[in-house]
Short mmCIF file of C-alpha atoms in Angstrom, two decimals:
data_model
loop_
_atom_site.label_atom_id
_atom_site.label_comp_id
_atom_site.label_asym_id
_atom_site.label_seq_id
_atom_site.Cartn_x
_atom_site.Cartn_y
_atom_site.Cartn_z
CA MET A 1 13.64 -20.95 -4.86
CA ASP A 2 11.20 -18.72 -6.75
CA TYR A 3 9.40 -17.95 -3.55
CA LEU A 4 12.60 -17.07 -1.70
CA GLU A 5 13.92 -14.89 -4.50
CA THR A 6 10.65 -13.00 -4.92
CA GLU A 7 10.32 -12.39 -1.21
CA LYS A 8 13.94 -11.30 -0.97
CA GLU A 9 13.55 -8.94 -3.94
CA ARG A 10 10.43 -7.37 -2.42
CA ARG A 11 11.99 -6.86 0.99
CA VAL A 12 15.24 -5.48 -0.39
CA THR A 13 13.23 -2.94 -2.42
CA GLN A 14 11.27 -1.96 0.68
CA LEU A 15 14.47 -1.56 2.70
CA ARG A 16 16.02 0.58 0.01
CA LYS A 17 12.94 2.73 -0.27
CA GLY A 18 12.90 3.09 3.50
CA ILE A 19 16.37 4.54 3.66
CA LEU A 20 16.16 6.51 0.40
CA GLU A 21 14.86 9.66 2.06
CA LEU A 22 17.69 9.61 4.59
CA ALA A 23 20.23 8.93 1.83
CA ILE A 24 18.89 11.88 -0.18
CA MET A 25 19.17 14.17 2.84
CA GLY A 26 22.68 12.88 3.47
CA SER A 27 23.72 13.58 -0.12
CA LEU A 28 22.32 17.11 0.06
CA TYR A 29 23.86 17.77 3.48
CA SER A 30 27.16 19.11 2.22
CA GLU A 31 26.54 19.81 -1.47
CA HIS A 32 23.71 20.77 -3.76
CA HIS A 33 22.55 18.55 -6.58
CA TYR A 34 20.13 18.50 -9.46
CA GLY A 35 17.95 15.43 -9.87
CA TYR A 36 20.15 13.45 -12.21
CA SER A 37 23.40 14.18 -10.35
CA LEU A 38 21.71 13.12 -7.12
CA VAL A 39 20.59 9.88 -8.76
CA ARG A 40 24.16 9.23 -9.89
CA VAL A 41 25.47 9.79 -6.35
CA LEU A 42 22.83 7.52 -4.82
CA MET A 43 22.70 4.79 -7.41
CA GLY A 44 25.90 5.20 -9.37
CA ASP A 45 27.77 2.33 -7.77
CA GLY A 46 24.70 0.09 -7.79
CA SER A 47 24.49 -0.08 -3.99
CA LEU A 48 21.05 1.56 -3.91
CA SER A 49 19.49 -0.01 -6.96
CA LEU A 50 16.00 1.47 -7.42
CA SER A 51 14.07 3.04 -10.28
CA GLU A 52 15.59 6.47 -10.76
CA GLY A 53 12.15 8.06 -10.84
CA THR A 54 11.58 7.21 -7.16
CA VAL A 55 13.76 10.11 -5.97
CA TYR A 56 11.56 12.85 -7.50
CA PRO A 57 8.41 12.35 -5.41
CA ILE A 58 10.60 12.30 -2.29
CA LEU A 59 12.38 15.49 -3.35
CA THR A 60 9.03 17.18 -4.02
CA ARG A 61 7.76 16.18 -0.58
CA LEU A 62 10.93 17.33 1.19
CA ASP A 63 10.62 20.61 -0.71
CA LYS A 64 7.00 21.08 0.38
CA GLU A 65 7.94 20.28 3.97
CA GLY A 66 10.66 22.94 3.88
CA LEU A 67 13.46 20.45 4.44
CA VAL A 68 15.10 21.16 1.06
CA ARG A 69 15.06 24.25 -1.12
CA SER A 70 15.08 24.11 -4.90
CA GLU A 71 15.74 26.46 -7.79
CA TRP A 72 15.79 26.12 -11.55
CA VAL A 73 19.15 26.99 -13.10
CA GLU A 74 19.71 27.37 -16.83
CA SER A 75 22.11 24.83 -18.28
CA ASP A 76 24.66 25.44 -21.05
CA GLN A 77 23.63 22.19 -22.69
CA GLY A 78 20.04 21.13 -22.74
CA PRO A 79 17.06 22.04 -20.57
CA PRO A 80 17.35 23.84 -17.20
CA ARG A 81 18.26 21.83 -14.10
CA LYS A 82 16.46 21.96 -10.79
CA TYR A 83 19.02 22.20 -8.00
CA TYR A 84 18.29 21.06 -4.47
CA SER A 85 20.02 21.81 -1.18
CA LEU A 86 19.21 21.05 2.44
CA THR A 87 17.65 23.87 4.49
CA ALA A 88 18.65 24.60 8.09
CA ASN A 89 15.62 22.60 9.26
CA GLY A 90 16.57 19.76 6.94
CA ARG A 91 20.10 19.70 8.33
CA LYS A 92 18.81 19.64 11.90
CA LEU A 93 16.43 16.82 11.10
CA PHE A 94 19.14 14.82 9.34
CA GLU A 95 21.50 15.28 12.30
CA SER A 96 18.81 14.03 14.67
CA LEU A 97 17.91 11.08 12.43
CA MET A 98 21.43 9.76 11.94
CA PRO A 99 21.92 8.49 15.53
CA GLU A 100 18.50 6.81 15.27
CA PHE A 101 19.58 5.09 12.06
CA ASP A 102 22.87 3.99 13.63
CA GLN A 103 20.95 2.59 16.58
CA LEU A 104 18.70 0.60 14.24
CA VAL A 105 21.67 -0.85 12.37
CA THR A 106 23.33 -1.77 15.66
CA LEU A 107 20.10 -3.35 16.88
CA VAL A 108 19.80 -5.53 13.77
CA LYS A 109 23.47 -6.56 13.97
CA GLN A 110 23.21 -7.33 17.67
CA SER A 111 20.07 -9.41 17.22
CA ARG A 112 21.81 -11.38 14.45
CA ASN A 113 24.87 -11.97 16.66
CA GLY A 114 22.54 -12.99 19.48
CA ALA A 115 20.83 -15.48 17.19
CA LYS A 116 24.21 -16.85 16.09
CA SER A 117 25.41 -17.35 19.64
CA ARG A 118 22.11 -19.10 20.51
CA GLN A 119 22.52 -21.29 17.43
CA ASN A 120 26.07 -22.21 18.51
CA GLN A 121 24.79 -22.97 21.97
CA HIS A 122 22.18 -25.36 20.54
CA LEU A 123 24.80 -26.96 18.33
CA GLY A 124 27.06 -27.44 21.36
CA GLU A 125 24.20 -29.03 23.28
CA ARG A 126 23.43 -31.40 20.38
CA ILE A 127 27.09 -32.49 20.13
CA LEU A 128 27.17 -33.07 23.86
CA VAL A 129 24.04 -35.22 23.70
CA LYS A 130 25.47 -37.29 20.83
CA LYS A 131 28.71 -37.84 22.74
CA GLU A 132 26.75 -38.93 25.77
CA GLU A 133 24.70 -41.31 23.62
CA ARG A 134 27.85 -42.87 22.18
CA ALA A 135 29.34 -43.21 25.63
CA MET B 1 13.91 23.39 -29.33
CA SER B 2 14.44 19.65 -29.53
CA HIS B 3 17.56 18.12 -28.02
CA TYR B 4 17.10 14.72 -29.60
CA PRO B 5 16.91 13.03 -33.00
CA GLU B 6 13.31 12.89 -34.27
CA VAL B 7 12.63 9.26 -33.36
CA VAL B 8 14.07 9.72 -29.85
CA GLU B 9 12.04 12.90 -29.40
CA LYS B 10 8.92 10.92 -30.21
CA ILE B 11 9.75 8.26 -27.63
CA VAL B 12 10.47 10.87 -24.96
CA GLN B 13 7.24 12.76 -25.69
CA ASP B 14 5.29 9.52 -25.56
CA TYR B 15 6.79 8.67 -22.16
CA LEU B 16 6.10 12.15 -20.76
CA GLN B 17 2.57 11.99 -22.13
CA ARG B 18 2.03 8.72 -20.27
CA VAL B 19 3.38 10.30 -17.09
CA GLY B 20 1.08 13.28 -17.73
CA ILE B 21 -1.94 10.98 -17.90
CA GLN B 22 -0.99 9.43 -14.57
CA LEU B 23 -0.57 12.91 -13.06
CA LYS B 24 -4.09 14.08 -14.02
CA ARG B 25 -5.29 14.22 -10.42
CA PHE B 26 -2.57 16.64 -9.34
CA PRO B 27 -2.72 20.43 -9.66
CA ASN B 28 -1.51 21.81 -13.02
CA SER B 29 1.53 23.48 -11.43
CA ASP B 30 2.64 20.15 -9.90
CA GLN B 31 2.12 18.36 -13.22
CA GLU B 32 4.20 20.90 -15.13
CA GLU B 33 6.97 20.88 -12.51
CA MET B 34 7.19 17.09 -12.46
CA LEU B 35 7.18 16.78 -16.26
CA LYS B 36 9.80 19.52 -16.60
CA GLU B 37 12.03 17.82 -14.06
CA LEU B 38 11.61 14.38 -15.63
CA GLY B 39 12.36 15.94 -19.03
CA SER B 40 15.56 17.41 -17.63
CA HIS B 41 16.50 14.06 -16.07
CA ILE B 42 15.90 12.22 -19.34
CA TYR B 43 18.11 14.63 -21.24
CA GLU B 44 20.98 14.39 -18.69
CA SER B 45 20.73 10.63 -18.55
CA TYR B 46 20.53 10.35 -22.34
CA SER B 47 23.65 12.52 -22.74
CA ALA B 48 25.55 10.34 -20.28
CA GLU B 49 24.62 7.01 -21.91
CA SER B 50 27.43 5.47 -23.92
CA ASP B 51 25.33 3.34 -26.30
CA GLN B 52 25.85 4.51 -29.88
CA ASP B 53 22.34 3.64 -31.01
CA PRO B 54 20.04 6.59 -30.08
CA VAL B 55 16.96 4.40 -29.70
CA GLY B 56 18.85 1.91 -27.51
CA ARG B 57 20.15 4.82 -25.43
CA ILE B 58 16.76 6.38 -24.78
CA LEU B 59 15.11 3.04 -24.03
CA GLU B 60 17.81 2.32 -21.47
CA VAL B 61 17.29 5.77 -19.92
CA LEU B 62 13.53 5.23 -19.62
CA ARG B 63 13.97 1.71 -18.26
CA LYS B 64 16.18 3.07 -15.48
CA LEU B 65 13.74 5.87 -14.76
CA GLY B 66 10.89 3.42 -14.24
CA GLU B 67 7.35 2.91 -15.56
CA PRO B 68 5.22 6.11 -15.48
CA ALA B 69 2.63 4.40 -13.28
CA ASP B 70 5.28 3.37 -10.76
CA VAL B 71 6.91 6.80 -10.67
CA VAL B 72 3.55 8.48 -10.13
CA ALA B 73 2.39 5.82 -7.67
CA GLU B 74 5.17 6.95 -5.33
CA LYS B 75 3.99 10.53 -5.68
CA LEU B 76 0.34 9.56 -5.32
CA GLN B 77 1.04 7.68 -2.13
CA ASP B 78 2.97 10.63 -0.68
CA SER B 79 0.35 13.09 -1.81
CA LEU B 80 -2.58 11.15 -0.36
CA LEU B 81 -0.80 10.63 2.94
CA ASN B 82 0.12 14.33 3.10
CA VAL B 83 -3.37 15.53 2.27
CA GLY B 84 -4.81 13.10 4.81
CA THR B 85 -2.46 14.31 7.52
CA LEU B 86 -2.99 17.98 6.73
CA LYS B 87 -6.76 17.86 6.38
CA LYS B 88 -7.15 15.11 8.98
CA VAL B 89 -9.24 13.06 6.59
CA PRO B 90 -8.69 9.41 7.51
CA LEU B 91 -10.03 8.30 4.12
CA TYR B 92 -7.06 9.88 2.37
CA VAL B 93 -4.67 8.22 4.79
CA VAL B 94 -6.36 4.87 4.22
CA GLY B 95 -6.21 5.51 0.45
CA GLY B 96 -2.51 6.30 0.68
CA VAL B 97 -1.81 3.18 2.69
CA VAL B 98 -3.91 1.04 0.30
CA VAL B 99 -2.04 2.39 -2.73
CA GLY B 100 1.28 2.01 -0.97
CA MET B 101 0.66 -1.52 0.19
CA PHE B 102 -1.26 -2.91 -2.73
CA GLY B 103 -0.97 -0.42 -5.62
CA LEU B 104 2.64 -1.24 -6.30
CA PRO B 105 2.44 -5.05 -6.04
CA LEU B 106 -1.07 -5.41 -7.52
CA GLY B 107 -1.27 -2.51 -9.95
CA PHE B 108 -4.15 -0.05 -10.07
CA ALA B 109 -6.57 -2.65 -11.43
CA GLY B 110 -5.77 -4.69 -8.33
CA VAL B 111 -6.50 -1.68 -6.13
CA ALA B 112 -9.83 -1.18 -7.93
CA MET B 113 -10.76 -4.83 -7.33
CA LEU B 114 -9.72 -4.53 -3.74
CA LEU B 115 -11.77 -1.38 -3.23
CA GLY B 116 -14.74 -3.04 -4.97
CA GLY B 117 -14.48 -5.98 -2.55
CA LEU B 118 -14.17 -3.60 0.37
CA GLY B 119 -17.23 -1.66 -0.82
CA ALA B 120 -19.30 -4.83 -1.11
CA MET B 121 -18.28 -5.94 2.35
CA LEU B 122 -18.99 -2.49 3.77
CA GLY B 123 -22.48 -2.62 2.20
CA LEU B 124 -23.09 -6.01 3.80
CA VAL B 125 -21.96 -4.78 7.19
CA VAL B 126 -24.10 -1.61 6.97
CA ALA B 127 -27.18 -3.64 5.92
CA PHE B 128 -26.62 -6.09 8.77
CA PHE B 129 -26.32 -3.37 11.42
CA ALA B 130 -29.28 -1.46 9.98
CA THR B 131 -31.47 -4.60 10.23
CA ALA B 132 -30.27 -5.34 13.76
CA SER B 133 -30.93 -1.77 14.88
CA LEU B 134 -34.38 -1.74 13.25
CA LEU B 135 -35.37 -4.98 14.98
CA LEU B 136 -34.16 -3.67 18.31
CA ILE B 137 -35.97 -0.33 18.01
CA THR B 138 -39.19 -1.99 16.80
CA GLY B 139 -39.00 -4.53 19.62
CA VAL B 140 -38.51 -1.89 22.32
CA ALA B 141 -41.28 0.33 20.88
CA GLY B 142 -43.67 -2.67 20.66
CA MET B 143 -42.91 -3.69 24.23
CA GLY B 144 -43.74 -0.12 25.30
CA LEU B 145 -47.11 -0.41 23.53
CA GLY B 146 -47.79 -3.75 25.21
CA LEU B 147 -47.08 -2.25 28.62
CA LEU B 148 -49.32 0.68 27.77
CA ARG B 149 -52.13 -1.74 26.84
CA MET B 150 -51.67 -3.55 30.14
CA LEU B 151 -51.25 -0.59 32.46
CA ASN B 152 -53.29 2.18 30.83
CA PRO B 153 -56.04 0.69 28.59
CA GLU B 154 -57.92 4.04 28.45
CA LEU B 155 -54.99 5.82 26.86
CA TRP B 156 -54.65 2.90 24.42
CA ASP B 157 -58.34 3.25 23.46
CA GLN B 158 -57.87 7.01 22.95
CA LEU B 159 -54.85 6.40 20.72
CA VAL B 160 -56.86 3.80 18.71
CA ALA B 161 -59.77 6.24 18.42
CA GLN B 162 -57.44 8.98 17.17
CA GLY B 163 -55.85 6.61 14.66
CA PHE B 164 -52.36 6.57 16.19
CA ILE B 165 -52.65 2.82 16.76
CA GLN B 166 -54.31 0.72 14.07
CA VAL B 167 -54.92 -3.00 14.32
CA HIS B 168 -56.72 -4.46 11.28
CA GLY B 169 -57.65 -7.79 9.77
CA ARG B 170 -57.75 -11.14 11.48
CA ILE B 171 -55.15 -10.10 14.05
CA GLY B 172 -57.42 -7.20 15.03
CA GLN B 173 -60.43 -9.54 15.33
CA LEU B 174 -58.38 -11.99 17.39
CA PHE B 175 -57.15 -9.18 19.64
CA ASP B 176 -60.74 -8.04 20.29
CA LEU B 177 -61.52 -11.45 21.77
CA LEU B 178 -58.82 -11.06 24.43
CA SER B 179 -58.79 -8.93 27.58
CA PRO B 180 -56.61 -5.77 27.56
CA ALA B 181 -54.12 -7.37 29.97
CA THR B 182 -53.77 -10.45 27.75
CA GLN B 183 -53.41 -8.27 24.66
CA GLY B 184 -50.67 -6.28 26.42
CA ALA B 185 -48.88 -9.40 27.58
CA LEU B 186 -49.06 -10.87 24.07
CA LEU B 187 -47.62 -7.67 22.58
CA VAL B 188 -44.82 -7.54 25.14
CA PHE B 189 -43.96 -11.19 24.49
CA LEU B 190 -44.07 -10.80 20.70
CA PHE B 191 -41.97 -7.63 20.58
CA MET B 192 -39.57 -8.98 23.19
CA ALA B 193 -38.79 -11.76 20.74
CA ILE B 194 -38.17 -9.18 17.99
CA ALA B 195 -35.92 -7.10 20.26
CA ALA B 196 -34.07 -10.27 21.26
CA ALA B 197 -33.49 -11.04 17.58
CA GLY B 198 -31.99 -7.55 17.12
CA LEU B 199 -29.77 -7.99 20.17
CA GLY B 200 -28.75 -11.42 18.95
CA MET B 201 -27.75 -9.98 15.60
CA LEU B 202 -25.65 -7.32 17.33
CA TRP B 203 -24.02 -10.02 19.45
CA LEU B 204 -23.32 -12.08 16.34
CA SER B 205 -21.88 -9.07 14.50
CA LYS B 206 -18.54 -9.53 16.25
CA ARG B 207 -18.26 -13.02 14.80
CA MET B 208 -19.52 -11.87 11.42
CA LEU B 209 -16.87 -9.13 11.27
CA LYS B 210 -14.22 -11.66 12.21
CA GLY B 211 -15.49 -13.99 9.48
CA LEU B 212 -15.54 -11.24 6.86
CA ARG B 213 -12.06 -10.16 7.83
CA PHE B 214 -10.86 -13.73 7.47
CA VAL B 215 -12.48 -14.05 4.02
CA PHE B 216 -11.04 -10.71 2.95
CA ASP B 217 -7.54 -11.56 4.20
CA LEU B 218 -7.73 -14.88 2.40
CA MET B 219 -8.79 -13.24 -0.88
CA LEU B 220 -6.13 -10.60 -0.55
CA ASP B 221 -3.43 -13.08 0.24
CA ARG B 222 -4.39 -15.22 -2.77
CA ALA B 223 -4.45 -12.20 -5.09
CA LYS B 224 -1.09 -10.93 -3.87
CA THR B 225 0.59 -14.33 -4.19
CA LEU B 226 -0.84 -14.82 -7.67
CA LEU B 227 0.22 -11.39 -8.93
CA ARG B 228 3.65 -11.60 -7.34
CA ARG B 229 4.22 -14.94 -9.05
CA ARG B 230 2.98 -13.59 -12.38
CA ARG B 231 5.26 -10.57 -12.15
CA HIS B 232 8.17 -12.70 -11.16
CA HIS B 233 7.60 -15.06 -14.10
CA ALA B 234 7.16 -12.12 -16.48
CA PHE B 235 10.42 -10.64 -15.21
CA ALA B 236 12.22 -13.98 -15.52
CA TRP B 237 10.82 -14.38 -19.06
CA ARG B 238 12.07 -10.94 -20.13
CA THR B 239 15.53 -11.34 -18.62
CA ARG B 240 16.13 -14.99 -19.58
CA PRO B 241 18.67 -15.64 -22.36
CA SER B 242 16.93 -16.68 -25.57
CA SER B 243 18.86 -19.95 -25.75
CA THR B 244 17.45 -21.19 -22.42
CA LEU B 245 14.80 -23.86 -22.81
CA VAL B 246 11.50 -23.44 -20.99
CA ASN B 247 11.95 -26.39 -18.67
CA GLU B 248 15.66 -26.06 -18.24
CA VAL B 249 16.71 -25.19 -14.69
CA PRO B 250 19.92 -23.17 -14.52
CA PRO B 251 22.53 -24.84 -12.29
CA ASP B 252 22.36 -22.09 -9.67
CA GLU B 253 18.57 -22.39 -9.40
CA LYS B 254 18.49 -26.06 -8.53
CA PRO B 255 16.69 -26.47 -5.20
CA LEU B 256 18.88 -27.13 -2.20
CA SER B 257 18.19 -30.37 -0.41
CA GLY B 258 17.61 -28.54 2.88
CA LEU B 259 15.03 -26.26 1.30
CA ALA B 260 12.98 -28.97 -0.38
CA SER B 261 10.00 -28.15 1.79
CA TYR B 262 9.60 -24.81 0.02
CA SER B 263 8.35 -26.55 -3.09
CA THR B 264 5.34 -27.85 -1.18
CA ILE B 265 4.22 -24.48 0.17
CA ARG B 266 4.70 -22.37 -2.94
#
């Protein structure tokens, strides 16, 4: 069980990290956020459970690539906040990536359904063989 | 101006200092930006935490944020890959991939060990190819000399007289007893064997590389499994309720009968 759990944990983390960039772009598509508010949107309900610090390197990279813009804004309480929003290029890229992502999800679902139907077919064959043996 | 109670301020500064150490290889502007942003995040997160105990609150905030090394490892991986792509330096790309693949599961000490192993193997491979090439070049050059001795003995004698070719000792005395054609044939035969050894080494190199790759993969696989298990046990130890006995298996962790085979391959 240890082995299974560890492997599952590792792969789930990899999957989450893989889609984090897309999720960040999606969150910044229609509204701007500062780091902490973005983290709350992405991880608030626990669906994308990762270390909160993982978003900052991605934001920095997107910023350097010109896909997001950022600006420091003074806050009434506490230190200034760095706000991020998607640039026109970022929006275009996100719009072109979404269909690709949907296709990937569909592909995974279809392959699982395919596997299930094959499994059922094998089960059916086994039952048939047993019935024949009894007969 | 400090936004925290003194003890919390100390914890925050200590965390940021640790991040700062990890960020040493980045430009100063990047370091300052990252630290400023993390500082802002910590404050926002701290303000939103409901725990009444300030120390408990800040520790929870930092736990959620992640270990400094892990936070920076993400940035390091991105940075190395970016630099590699921009400057077209494959070494940076390889470095980025190595850190990404092994830095997170193995830790930086693991990466250092891995790189040390890689360096040693690289040295072995370079030495092997250098020896093979040297044997081949020497063999070909010696065969040329043998042919020269056979086909143009006058030129050979001139080269010996001018000191370009020197044959001393017993081998020289033995050579003097033989005719030029025999000397040439002997040289060709001898150096052909040396060249053949070089060629043989080059032919074997394919197998040697395969063998080294196998040994390396094996070592890597062992190291990764070991460290993953250690981390998993450390995590389980930290998160286990204090009342749980060491050998007690919680009901939901009892192995399923259908998965019994897993215990043998762990």
